[in-house]
Short mmCIF file of C-alpha atoms and ligand atoms in Angstrom, two decimals:
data_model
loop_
_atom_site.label_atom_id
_atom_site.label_comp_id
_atom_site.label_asym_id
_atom_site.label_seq_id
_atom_site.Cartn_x
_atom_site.Cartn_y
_atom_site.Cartn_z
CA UNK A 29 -21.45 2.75 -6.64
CA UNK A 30 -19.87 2.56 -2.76
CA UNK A 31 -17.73 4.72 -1.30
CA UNK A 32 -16.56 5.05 2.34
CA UNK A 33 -16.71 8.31 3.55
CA UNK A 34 -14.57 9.88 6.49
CA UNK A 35 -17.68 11.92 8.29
CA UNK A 36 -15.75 12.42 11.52
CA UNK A 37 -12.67 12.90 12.80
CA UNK A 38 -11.16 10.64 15.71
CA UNK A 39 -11.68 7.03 16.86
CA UNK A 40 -11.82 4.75 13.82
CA UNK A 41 -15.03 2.66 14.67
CA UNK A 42 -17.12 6.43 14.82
CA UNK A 43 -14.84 7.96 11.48
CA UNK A 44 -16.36 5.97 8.76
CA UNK A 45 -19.74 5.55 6.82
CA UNK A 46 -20.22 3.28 3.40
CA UNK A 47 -22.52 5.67 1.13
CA UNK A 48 -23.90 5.48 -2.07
CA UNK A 49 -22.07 7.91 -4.49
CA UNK A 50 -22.02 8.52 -7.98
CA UNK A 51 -19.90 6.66 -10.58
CA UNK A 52 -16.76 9.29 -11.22
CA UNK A 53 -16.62 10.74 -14.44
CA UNK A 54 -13.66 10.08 -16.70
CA UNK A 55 -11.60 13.08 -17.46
CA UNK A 56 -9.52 13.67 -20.51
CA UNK A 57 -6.62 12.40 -18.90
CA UNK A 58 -7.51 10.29 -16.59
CA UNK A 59 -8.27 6.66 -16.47
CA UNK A 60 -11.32 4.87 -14.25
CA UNK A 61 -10.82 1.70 -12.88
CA UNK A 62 -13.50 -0.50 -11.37
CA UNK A 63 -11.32 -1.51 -8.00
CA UNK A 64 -10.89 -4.56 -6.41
CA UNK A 65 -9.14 -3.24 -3.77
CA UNK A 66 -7.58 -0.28 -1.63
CA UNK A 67 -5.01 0.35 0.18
CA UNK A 68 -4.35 1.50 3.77
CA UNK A 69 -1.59 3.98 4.07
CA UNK A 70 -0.42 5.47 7.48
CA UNK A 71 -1.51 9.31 6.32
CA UNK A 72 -4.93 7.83 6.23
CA UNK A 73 -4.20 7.64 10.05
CA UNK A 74 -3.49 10.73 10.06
CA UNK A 75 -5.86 12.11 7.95
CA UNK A 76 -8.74 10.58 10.30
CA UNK A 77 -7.31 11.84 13.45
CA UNK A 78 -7.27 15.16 11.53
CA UNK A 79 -3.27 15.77 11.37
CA UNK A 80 -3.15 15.57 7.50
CA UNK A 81 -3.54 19.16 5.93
CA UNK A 82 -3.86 17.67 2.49
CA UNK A 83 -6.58 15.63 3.38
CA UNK A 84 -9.90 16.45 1.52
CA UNK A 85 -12.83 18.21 3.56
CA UNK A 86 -15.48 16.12 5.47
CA UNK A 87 -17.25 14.31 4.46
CA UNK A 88 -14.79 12.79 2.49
CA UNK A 89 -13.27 9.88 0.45
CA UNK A 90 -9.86 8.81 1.50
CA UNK A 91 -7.28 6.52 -0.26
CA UNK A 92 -4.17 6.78 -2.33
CA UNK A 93 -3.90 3.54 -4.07
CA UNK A 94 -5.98 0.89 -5.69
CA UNK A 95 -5.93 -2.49 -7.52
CA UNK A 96 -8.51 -3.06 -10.35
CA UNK A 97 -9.58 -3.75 -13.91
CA UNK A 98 -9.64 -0.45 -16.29
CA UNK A 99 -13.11 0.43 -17.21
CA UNK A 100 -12.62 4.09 -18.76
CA UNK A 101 -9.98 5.66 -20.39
CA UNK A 102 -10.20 9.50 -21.06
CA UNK A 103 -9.87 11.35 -24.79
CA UNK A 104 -6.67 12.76 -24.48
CA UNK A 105 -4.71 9.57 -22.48
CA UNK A 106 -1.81 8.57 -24.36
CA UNK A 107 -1.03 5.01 -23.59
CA UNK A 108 -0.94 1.51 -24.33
CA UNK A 109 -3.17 0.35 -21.60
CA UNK A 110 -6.96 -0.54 -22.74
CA UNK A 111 -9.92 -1.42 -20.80
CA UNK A 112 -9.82 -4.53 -19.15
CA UNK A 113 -6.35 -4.43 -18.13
CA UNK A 114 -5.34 -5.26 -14.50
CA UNK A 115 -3.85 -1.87 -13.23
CA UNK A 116 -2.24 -0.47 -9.96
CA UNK A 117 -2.76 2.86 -9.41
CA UNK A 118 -2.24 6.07 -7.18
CA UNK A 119 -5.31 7.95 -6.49
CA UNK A 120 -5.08 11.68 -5.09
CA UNK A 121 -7.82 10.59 -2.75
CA UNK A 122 -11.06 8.75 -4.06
CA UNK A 123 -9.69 5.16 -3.66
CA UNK A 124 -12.04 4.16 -0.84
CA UNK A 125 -14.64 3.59 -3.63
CA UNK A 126 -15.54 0.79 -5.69
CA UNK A 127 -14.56 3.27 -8.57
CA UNK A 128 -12.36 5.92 -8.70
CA UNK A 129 -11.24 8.11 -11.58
CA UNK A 130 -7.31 9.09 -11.62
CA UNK A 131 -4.36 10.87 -13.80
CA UNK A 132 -3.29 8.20 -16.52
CA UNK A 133 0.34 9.13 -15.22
CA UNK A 134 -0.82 7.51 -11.82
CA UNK A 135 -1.41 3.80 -13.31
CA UNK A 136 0.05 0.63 -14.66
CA UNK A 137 -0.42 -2.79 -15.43
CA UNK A 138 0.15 -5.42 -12.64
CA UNK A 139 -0.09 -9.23 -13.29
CA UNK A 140 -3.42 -11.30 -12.56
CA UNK A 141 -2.27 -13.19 -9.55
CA UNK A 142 -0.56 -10.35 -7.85
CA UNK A 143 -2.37 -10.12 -4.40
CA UNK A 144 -4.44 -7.51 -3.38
CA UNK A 145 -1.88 -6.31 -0.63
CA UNK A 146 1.50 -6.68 -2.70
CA UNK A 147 0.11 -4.57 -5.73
CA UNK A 148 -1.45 -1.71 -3.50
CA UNK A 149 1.97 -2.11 -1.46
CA UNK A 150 3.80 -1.48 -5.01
CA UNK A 151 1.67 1.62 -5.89
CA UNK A 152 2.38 3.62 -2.97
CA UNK A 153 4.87 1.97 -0.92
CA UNK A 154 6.88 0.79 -3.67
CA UNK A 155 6.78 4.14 -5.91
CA UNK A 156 7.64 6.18 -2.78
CA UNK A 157 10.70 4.00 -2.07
CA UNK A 158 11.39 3.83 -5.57
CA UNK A 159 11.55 7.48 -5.98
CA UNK A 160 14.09 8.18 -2.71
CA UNK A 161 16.03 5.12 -3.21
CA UNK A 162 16.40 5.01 -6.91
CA UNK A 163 16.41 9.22 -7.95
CA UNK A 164 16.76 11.03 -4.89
CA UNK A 165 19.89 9.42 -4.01
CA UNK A 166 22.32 6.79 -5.39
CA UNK A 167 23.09 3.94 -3.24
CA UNK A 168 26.79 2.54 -3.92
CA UNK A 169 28.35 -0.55 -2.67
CA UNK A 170 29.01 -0.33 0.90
CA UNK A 171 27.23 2.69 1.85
CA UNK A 172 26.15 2.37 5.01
CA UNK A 173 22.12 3.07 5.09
CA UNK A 174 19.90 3.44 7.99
CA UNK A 175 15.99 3.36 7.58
CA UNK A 176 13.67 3.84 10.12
CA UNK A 177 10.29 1.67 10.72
CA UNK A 178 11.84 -0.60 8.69
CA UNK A 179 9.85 -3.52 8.96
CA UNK A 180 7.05 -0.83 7.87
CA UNK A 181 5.43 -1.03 3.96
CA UNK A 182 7.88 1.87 2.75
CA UNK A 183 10.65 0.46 5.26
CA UNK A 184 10.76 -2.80 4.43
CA UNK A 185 10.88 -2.11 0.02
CA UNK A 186 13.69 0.55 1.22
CA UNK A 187 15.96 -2.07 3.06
CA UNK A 188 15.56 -4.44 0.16
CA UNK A 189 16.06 -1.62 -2.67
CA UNK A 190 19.67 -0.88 -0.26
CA UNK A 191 20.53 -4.27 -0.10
CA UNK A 192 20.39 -5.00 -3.73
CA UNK A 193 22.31 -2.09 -4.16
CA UNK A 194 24.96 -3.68 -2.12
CA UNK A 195 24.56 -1.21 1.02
CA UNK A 196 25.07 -2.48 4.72
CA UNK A 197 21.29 -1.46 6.25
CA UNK A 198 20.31 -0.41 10.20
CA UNK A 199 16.94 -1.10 10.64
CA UNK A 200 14.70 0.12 13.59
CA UNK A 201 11.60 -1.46 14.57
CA UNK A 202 9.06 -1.68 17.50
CA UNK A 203 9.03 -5.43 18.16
CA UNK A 204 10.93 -8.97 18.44
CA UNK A 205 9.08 -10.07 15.78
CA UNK A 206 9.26 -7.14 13.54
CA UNK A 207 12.89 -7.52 14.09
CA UNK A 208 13.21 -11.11 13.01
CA UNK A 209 11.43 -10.22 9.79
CA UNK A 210 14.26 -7.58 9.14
CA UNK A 211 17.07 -10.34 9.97
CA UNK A 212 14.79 -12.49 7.28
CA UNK A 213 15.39 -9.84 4.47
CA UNK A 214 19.42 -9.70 5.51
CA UNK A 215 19.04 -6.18 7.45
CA UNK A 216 23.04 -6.11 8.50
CA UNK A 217 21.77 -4.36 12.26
CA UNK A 218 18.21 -4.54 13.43
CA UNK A 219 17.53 -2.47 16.38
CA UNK A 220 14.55 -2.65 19.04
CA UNK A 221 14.09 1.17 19.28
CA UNK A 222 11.65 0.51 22.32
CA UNK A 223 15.00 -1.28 24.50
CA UNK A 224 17.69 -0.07 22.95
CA UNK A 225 18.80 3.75 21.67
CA UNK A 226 18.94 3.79 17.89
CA UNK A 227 22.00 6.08 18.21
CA UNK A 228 24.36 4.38 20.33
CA UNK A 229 23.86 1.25 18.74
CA UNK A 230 24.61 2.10 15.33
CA UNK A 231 28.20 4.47 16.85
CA UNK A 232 28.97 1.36 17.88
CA UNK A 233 28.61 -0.61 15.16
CA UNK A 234 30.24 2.13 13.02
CA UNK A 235 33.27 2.53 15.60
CA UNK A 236 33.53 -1.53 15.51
CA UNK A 237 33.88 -1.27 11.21
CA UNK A 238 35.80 2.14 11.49
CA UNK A 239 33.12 4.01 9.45
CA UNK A 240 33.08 7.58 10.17
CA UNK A 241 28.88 7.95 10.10
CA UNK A 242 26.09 7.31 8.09
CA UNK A 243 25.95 7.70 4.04
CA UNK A 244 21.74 8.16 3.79
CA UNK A 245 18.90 8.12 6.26
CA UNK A 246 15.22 7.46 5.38
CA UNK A 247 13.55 9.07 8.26
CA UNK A 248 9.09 8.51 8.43
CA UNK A 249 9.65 9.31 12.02
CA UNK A 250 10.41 13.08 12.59
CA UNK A 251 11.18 14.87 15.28
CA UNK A 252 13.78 13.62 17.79
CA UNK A 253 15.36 11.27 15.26
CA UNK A 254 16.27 13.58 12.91
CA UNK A 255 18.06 15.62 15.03
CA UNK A 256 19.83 12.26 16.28
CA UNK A 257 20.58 11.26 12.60
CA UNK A 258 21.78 14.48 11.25
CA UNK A 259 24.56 13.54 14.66
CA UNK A 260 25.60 10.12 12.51
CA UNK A 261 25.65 11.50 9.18
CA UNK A 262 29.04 10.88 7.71
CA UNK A 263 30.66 13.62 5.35
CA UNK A 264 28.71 13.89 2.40
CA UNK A 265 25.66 11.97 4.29
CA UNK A 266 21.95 12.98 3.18
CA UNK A 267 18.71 12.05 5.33
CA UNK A 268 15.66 11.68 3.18
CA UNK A 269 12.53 12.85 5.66
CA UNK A 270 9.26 11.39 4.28
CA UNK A 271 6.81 11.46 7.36
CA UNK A 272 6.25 12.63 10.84
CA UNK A 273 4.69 9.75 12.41
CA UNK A 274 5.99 11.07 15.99
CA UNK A 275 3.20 13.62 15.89
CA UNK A 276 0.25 11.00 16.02
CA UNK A 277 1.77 10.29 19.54
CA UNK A 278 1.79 14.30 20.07
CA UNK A 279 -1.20 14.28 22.56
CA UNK A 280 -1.41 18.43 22.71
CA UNK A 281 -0.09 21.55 21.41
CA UNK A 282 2.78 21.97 23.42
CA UNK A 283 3.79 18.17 22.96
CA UNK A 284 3.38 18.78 19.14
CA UNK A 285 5.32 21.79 19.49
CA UNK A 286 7.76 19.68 21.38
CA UNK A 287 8.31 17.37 17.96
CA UNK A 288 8.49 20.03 15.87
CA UNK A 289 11.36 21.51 17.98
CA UNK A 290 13.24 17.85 17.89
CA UNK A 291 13.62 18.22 14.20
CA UNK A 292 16.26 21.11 14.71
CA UNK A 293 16.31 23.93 13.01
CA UNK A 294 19.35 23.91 10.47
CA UNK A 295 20.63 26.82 8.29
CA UNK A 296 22.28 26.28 4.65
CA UNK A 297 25.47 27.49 6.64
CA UNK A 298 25.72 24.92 9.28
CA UNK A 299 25.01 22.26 6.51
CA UNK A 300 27.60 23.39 3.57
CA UNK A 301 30.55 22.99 5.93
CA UNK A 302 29.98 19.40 6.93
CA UNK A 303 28.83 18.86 3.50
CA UNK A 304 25.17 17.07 5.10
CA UNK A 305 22.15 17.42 2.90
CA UNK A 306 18.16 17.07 4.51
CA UNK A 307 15.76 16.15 1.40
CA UNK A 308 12.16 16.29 2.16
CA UNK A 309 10.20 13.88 0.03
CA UNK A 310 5.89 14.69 -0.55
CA UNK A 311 4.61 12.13 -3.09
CA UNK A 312 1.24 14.01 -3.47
CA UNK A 313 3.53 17.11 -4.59
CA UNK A 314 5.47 15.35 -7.45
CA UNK A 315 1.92 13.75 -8.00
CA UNK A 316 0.16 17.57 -8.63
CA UNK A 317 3.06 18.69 -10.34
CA UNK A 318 4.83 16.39 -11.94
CA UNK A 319 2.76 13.37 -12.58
CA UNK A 320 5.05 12.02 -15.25
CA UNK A 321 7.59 10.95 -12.64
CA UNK A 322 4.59 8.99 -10.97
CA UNK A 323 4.41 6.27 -14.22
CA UNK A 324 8.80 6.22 -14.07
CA UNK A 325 8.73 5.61 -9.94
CA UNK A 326 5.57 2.91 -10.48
CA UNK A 327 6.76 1.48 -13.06
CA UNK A 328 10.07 1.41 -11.35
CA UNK A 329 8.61 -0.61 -8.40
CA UNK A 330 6.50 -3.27 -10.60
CA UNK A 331 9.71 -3.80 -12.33
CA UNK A 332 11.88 -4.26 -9.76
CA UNK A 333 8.90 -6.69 -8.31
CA UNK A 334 8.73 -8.99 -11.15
CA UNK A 335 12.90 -9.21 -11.05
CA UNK A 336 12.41 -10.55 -7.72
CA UNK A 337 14.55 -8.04 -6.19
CA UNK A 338 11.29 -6.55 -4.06
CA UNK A 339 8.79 -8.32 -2.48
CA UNK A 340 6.13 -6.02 -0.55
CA UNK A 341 5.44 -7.29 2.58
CA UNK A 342 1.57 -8.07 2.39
CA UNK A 343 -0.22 -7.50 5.95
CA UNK A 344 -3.77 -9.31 4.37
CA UNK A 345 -6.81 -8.17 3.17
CA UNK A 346 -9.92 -7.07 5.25
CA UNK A 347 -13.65 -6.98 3.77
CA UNK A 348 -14.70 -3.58 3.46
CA UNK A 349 -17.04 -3.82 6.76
CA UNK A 350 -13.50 -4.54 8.74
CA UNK A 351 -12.24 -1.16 7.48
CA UNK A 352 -12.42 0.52 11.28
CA UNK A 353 -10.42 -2.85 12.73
CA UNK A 354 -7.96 -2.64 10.04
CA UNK A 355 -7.44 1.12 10.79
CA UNK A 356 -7.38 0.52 14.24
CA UNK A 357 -4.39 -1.63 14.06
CA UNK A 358 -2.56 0.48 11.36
CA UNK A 359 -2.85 3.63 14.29
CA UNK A 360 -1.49 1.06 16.83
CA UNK A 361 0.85 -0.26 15.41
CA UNK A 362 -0.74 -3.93 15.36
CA UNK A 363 0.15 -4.62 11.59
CA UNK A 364 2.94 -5.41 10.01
CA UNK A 365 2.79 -5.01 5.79
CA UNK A 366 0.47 -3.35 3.83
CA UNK A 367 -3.28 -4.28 4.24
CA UNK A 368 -5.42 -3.97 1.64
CA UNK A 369 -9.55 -3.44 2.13
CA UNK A 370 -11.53 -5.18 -1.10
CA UNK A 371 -14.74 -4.47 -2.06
N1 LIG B 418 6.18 11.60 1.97
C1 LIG B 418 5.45 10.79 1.25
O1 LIG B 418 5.11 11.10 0.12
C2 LIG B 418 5.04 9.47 1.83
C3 LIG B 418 4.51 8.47 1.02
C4 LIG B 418 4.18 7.25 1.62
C5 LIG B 418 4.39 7.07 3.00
N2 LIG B 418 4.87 8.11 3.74
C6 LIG B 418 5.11 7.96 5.20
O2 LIG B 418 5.92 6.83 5.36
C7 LIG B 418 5.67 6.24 6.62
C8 LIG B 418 5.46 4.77 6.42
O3 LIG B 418 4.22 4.58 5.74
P1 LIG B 418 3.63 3.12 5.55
O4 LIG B 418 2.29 3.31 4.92
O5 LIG B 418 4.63 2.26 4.90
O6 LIG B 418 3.35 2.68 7.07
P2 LIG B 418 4.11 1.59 7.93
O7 LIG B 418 5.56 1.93 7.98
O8 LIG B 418 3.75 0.24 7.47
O9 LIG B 418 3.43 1.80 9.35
C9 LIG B 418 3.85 2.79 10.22
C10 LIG B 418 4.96 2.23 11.16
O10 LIG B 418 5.68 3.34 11.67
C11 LIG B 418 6.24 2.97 12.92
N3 LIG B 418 6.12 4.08 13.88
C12 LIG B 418 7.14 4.71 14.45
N4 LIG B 418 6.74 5.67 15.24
C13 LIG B 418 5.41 5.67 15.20
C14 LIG B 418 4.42 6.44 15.85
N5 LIG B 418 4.72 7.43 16.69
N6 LIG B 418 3.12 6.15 15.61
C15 LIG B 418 2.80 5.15 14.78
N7 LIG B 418 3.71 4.39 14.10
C16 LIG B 418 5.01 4.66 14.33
C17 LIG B 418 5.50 1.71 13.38
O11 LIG B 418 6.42 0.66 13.27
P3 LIG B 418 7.25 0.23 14.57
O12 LIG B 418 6.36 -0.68 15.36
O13 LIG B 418 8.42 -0.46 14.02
O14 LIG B 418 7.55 1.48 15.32
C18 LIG B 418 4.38 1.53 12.36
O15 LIG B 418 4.09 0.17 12.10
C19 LIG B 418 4.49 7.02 7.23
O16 LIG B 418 5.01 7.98 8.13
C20 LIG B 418 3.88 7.71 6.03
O17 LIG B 418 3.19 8.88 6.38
C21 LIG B 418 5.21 9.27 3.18
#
C-alpha cells in the first residue's frame, strides 16, 4: 500500500513523501479499513511544524480520521459491523495511508453518499464537539455560549450543537466571510476578532440583555483569550480549553513563553469562590484510555447528523498529490471546513 510520511519538519511542500509501506496488520481488537479518504485536522499543523508532543517520531504517518470500506475485523471485536461496511473512523495516527488498522471502539458506520469531507468532519470534529457539548457540559435554554474559531470544523458543529440546545452563541472568526457563514447557521453575535475586541463586544451585548457573564466557553485558541474569558464567565460559568492554536503564531521561545503566560495561572482557591470551572479536553487521552467513550461521542455525532441537527461544514477534497497545498492553507488560515485528502 501508500502512505504519506512526515520526513521533515517545517514548510509543508518539503514535510511530506508518498512511500510504499506495508499493509497494517489487524489486531484483536481492532478493525482495518481500506480508506477512501483522510482527514486534515489543525494538530496535523502542528504536528509538522513540530509543536505536537504526541505526534509519532519521523519519519512518520500522520492522521486522525478516515472514511472507508471495512476490510478486516480482529478476533476479539465485538460488534455488529462486517466487512464491507462504509465506516468513519478515528485513527491514533496511521490515517495518511490507503489502509490503516484502528481500535474497533474508534469506528462506525456512515451512509454511502456521505461526502468525503462531512464524514471525516463527523469523526473528529464532530466526536470532539460531541463529547464537550453533549457530556462535558449541559447546555440549557438560554445559556449564553461563546465559541471561539467558530466558523472552524470543531467551531462551527459546536455553535450548531448550542443552538439546538436553545443557547444564544458569540462566535469569533477571522474574516467577513467567515462571519456571514456564522450569521447563516443563526450565530446570535458574530465577531471579527481581527477589527473588533472579542471582549468588549460581547460586555456589551451582555450589559444590553442584563446577563451577568458567560455560562460556557469553548476556547481552541489559548493563551490571551482564556485569561479574557475566565473575565466574562458568569457565576457558575465553565470554559472548555481544547487547543492552543496561538502558539503556531509563537515565532520563538520567549513569544511562546509569552502565550503560555496569557493563559493565567489559576489556583482551586481563586476558582471555588466565584464558583468558575476550566475543563481541559485531549481526545487522544479518552482515546488511550477510554476508548469506549470514542463509539458513544461518534456515534453521538453521526446521529445527530442524520437528524439534521449538524451539518459539518465540508472545505472539499484534494487528491493526495495536493496534500502540501491543502496543508498550506489549513496553517494559513485559507480554508474554511474540513478538507478531506482521498486516495
Ligand atoms: N483537544 C482535542 O482533543 C482536539 C480535538 C480536535 C481539535 N482540537 C483543536 O481544535 C481546534 C480546531 O480544530 P479544527 O480541526 O476544527 O480546525 P479549524 O477550526 O477548522 O481551523 C483552525 C482555525 O482556527 C482559527 N485560528 C485562530 N487563531 C489561530 C492561529 N493563531 N493560527 C491558526 N489558526 C487560528 C482560524 O480561524 P479564524 O480565521 O477564524 O481565526 C483557523 O481557521 C484546533 O486548535 C485543534 O487543535 C482539539
Amino acid at each position: 500500500m501508500r502512505a504519506v510520511y512526515l520526513v521533515k519538519n517545517g514548510k509543508a511542500d518539503k514535510a511530506f513523501e508518498i512511500r510504499d509501506a506495508s499493509t497494517p496488520e489487524v489486531g484483536p481488537l481492532e478493525i482495518r479499513i481500506k480508506v477512501e479518504a483522510f482527514g486534515l485536522n489543525f494538530a496535523d499543523v502542528m504536528a509538522r511544524l513540530g509543536l505536537y508532543p504526541d505526534a509519532p517520531p519521523k519519519p512518520g504517518v500522520l492522521g486522525y480520521d478516515v472514511v472507508g470500506h471495512i476490510d478486516a475485523i480482529g478476533t476479539d471485536v465485538d460488534t455488529q459491523l462486517k466487512e464491507g461496511d462504509r465506516v468513519i473512523a478515528l485513527t491514533r495516527f496511521g490515517g495518511y495511508a490507503e489502509y490503516v488498522s484502528t481500535d474497533y471502539r474508534g469506528v462506525v458506520k456512515i451512509k454511502n453518499d456521505v461526502a468525503f469531507a462531512i464524514a471525516t468532519a463527523l469523526a473528529t470534529q464532530g466526536g470532539t464537539a460531541f463529547y464537550m457539548a453533549h457530556e462535558m457540559v449541559r447546555l440549557h435554554e438560554g445559556d449564553q455560549v461563546l465559541v471561539h474559531a467558530a466558523a472552524g470544523g470543531v467551531g462551527s458543529l459546536l455553535c450548531q450543537m448550542a443552538k439546538a440546545e436553545g443557547a444564544i452563541v458569540h462566535g469569533t472568526a477571522g474574516s467577513e466571510e467567515k462571519l456571514e457563514y456564522l450569521r447563516s447557521i443563526q450565530v446570535d453575535n458574530p465577531i471579527n476578532y481581527r477589527s473588533q475586541q472579542f471582549e468588549k463586544e460581547i460586555g456589551i451585548f451582555l450589559e444590553e440583555k442584563d446577563v451577568k457573564g458567560l455560562d460556557v466557553i469553548f476556547d481552541p485558541i489559548g493563551g490571551k483569550s482564556v485569561k479574557k474569558g475566565v473575565k466574562l464567565l458568569a457565576s457558575g460559568g465553565r470554559i472548555v480549553l481544547f487547543g492552543a492554536s496561538s502558539l503556531t503564531s509563537a515565532k520563538n521561545i520567549f513569544s511562546k513563553i509569552g502565550v503560555a503566560l496569557g493563559f493565567g495561572i489559576y489556583s482551586p482557591i481563586g476558582l471555588l469562590n466565584p464558583s468558575k470551572s476550566l475543563i481541559g479536553i485531549n481526545m487522544l487521552r479518552i482515546a488511550d484510555d477510554k476508548p469506549e467513550i470514542l463509539n458513544r461521542v461518534l456515534q453521538g455525532a453521526v446521529d445527530l447528523f442524520e437528524q439534521g441537527i449538524i451539518t459539518p461544514m465540508a472545505g472539499g477534497t484534494y487528491p493526495v498529490e495536493k496534500l502540501a497545498e491543502a496543508h498550506h492553507a489549513l496553517e494559513h488560515r485559507g480554508t474554511m471546513g474540513k478538507i478531506a485528502i482521498s486516495w
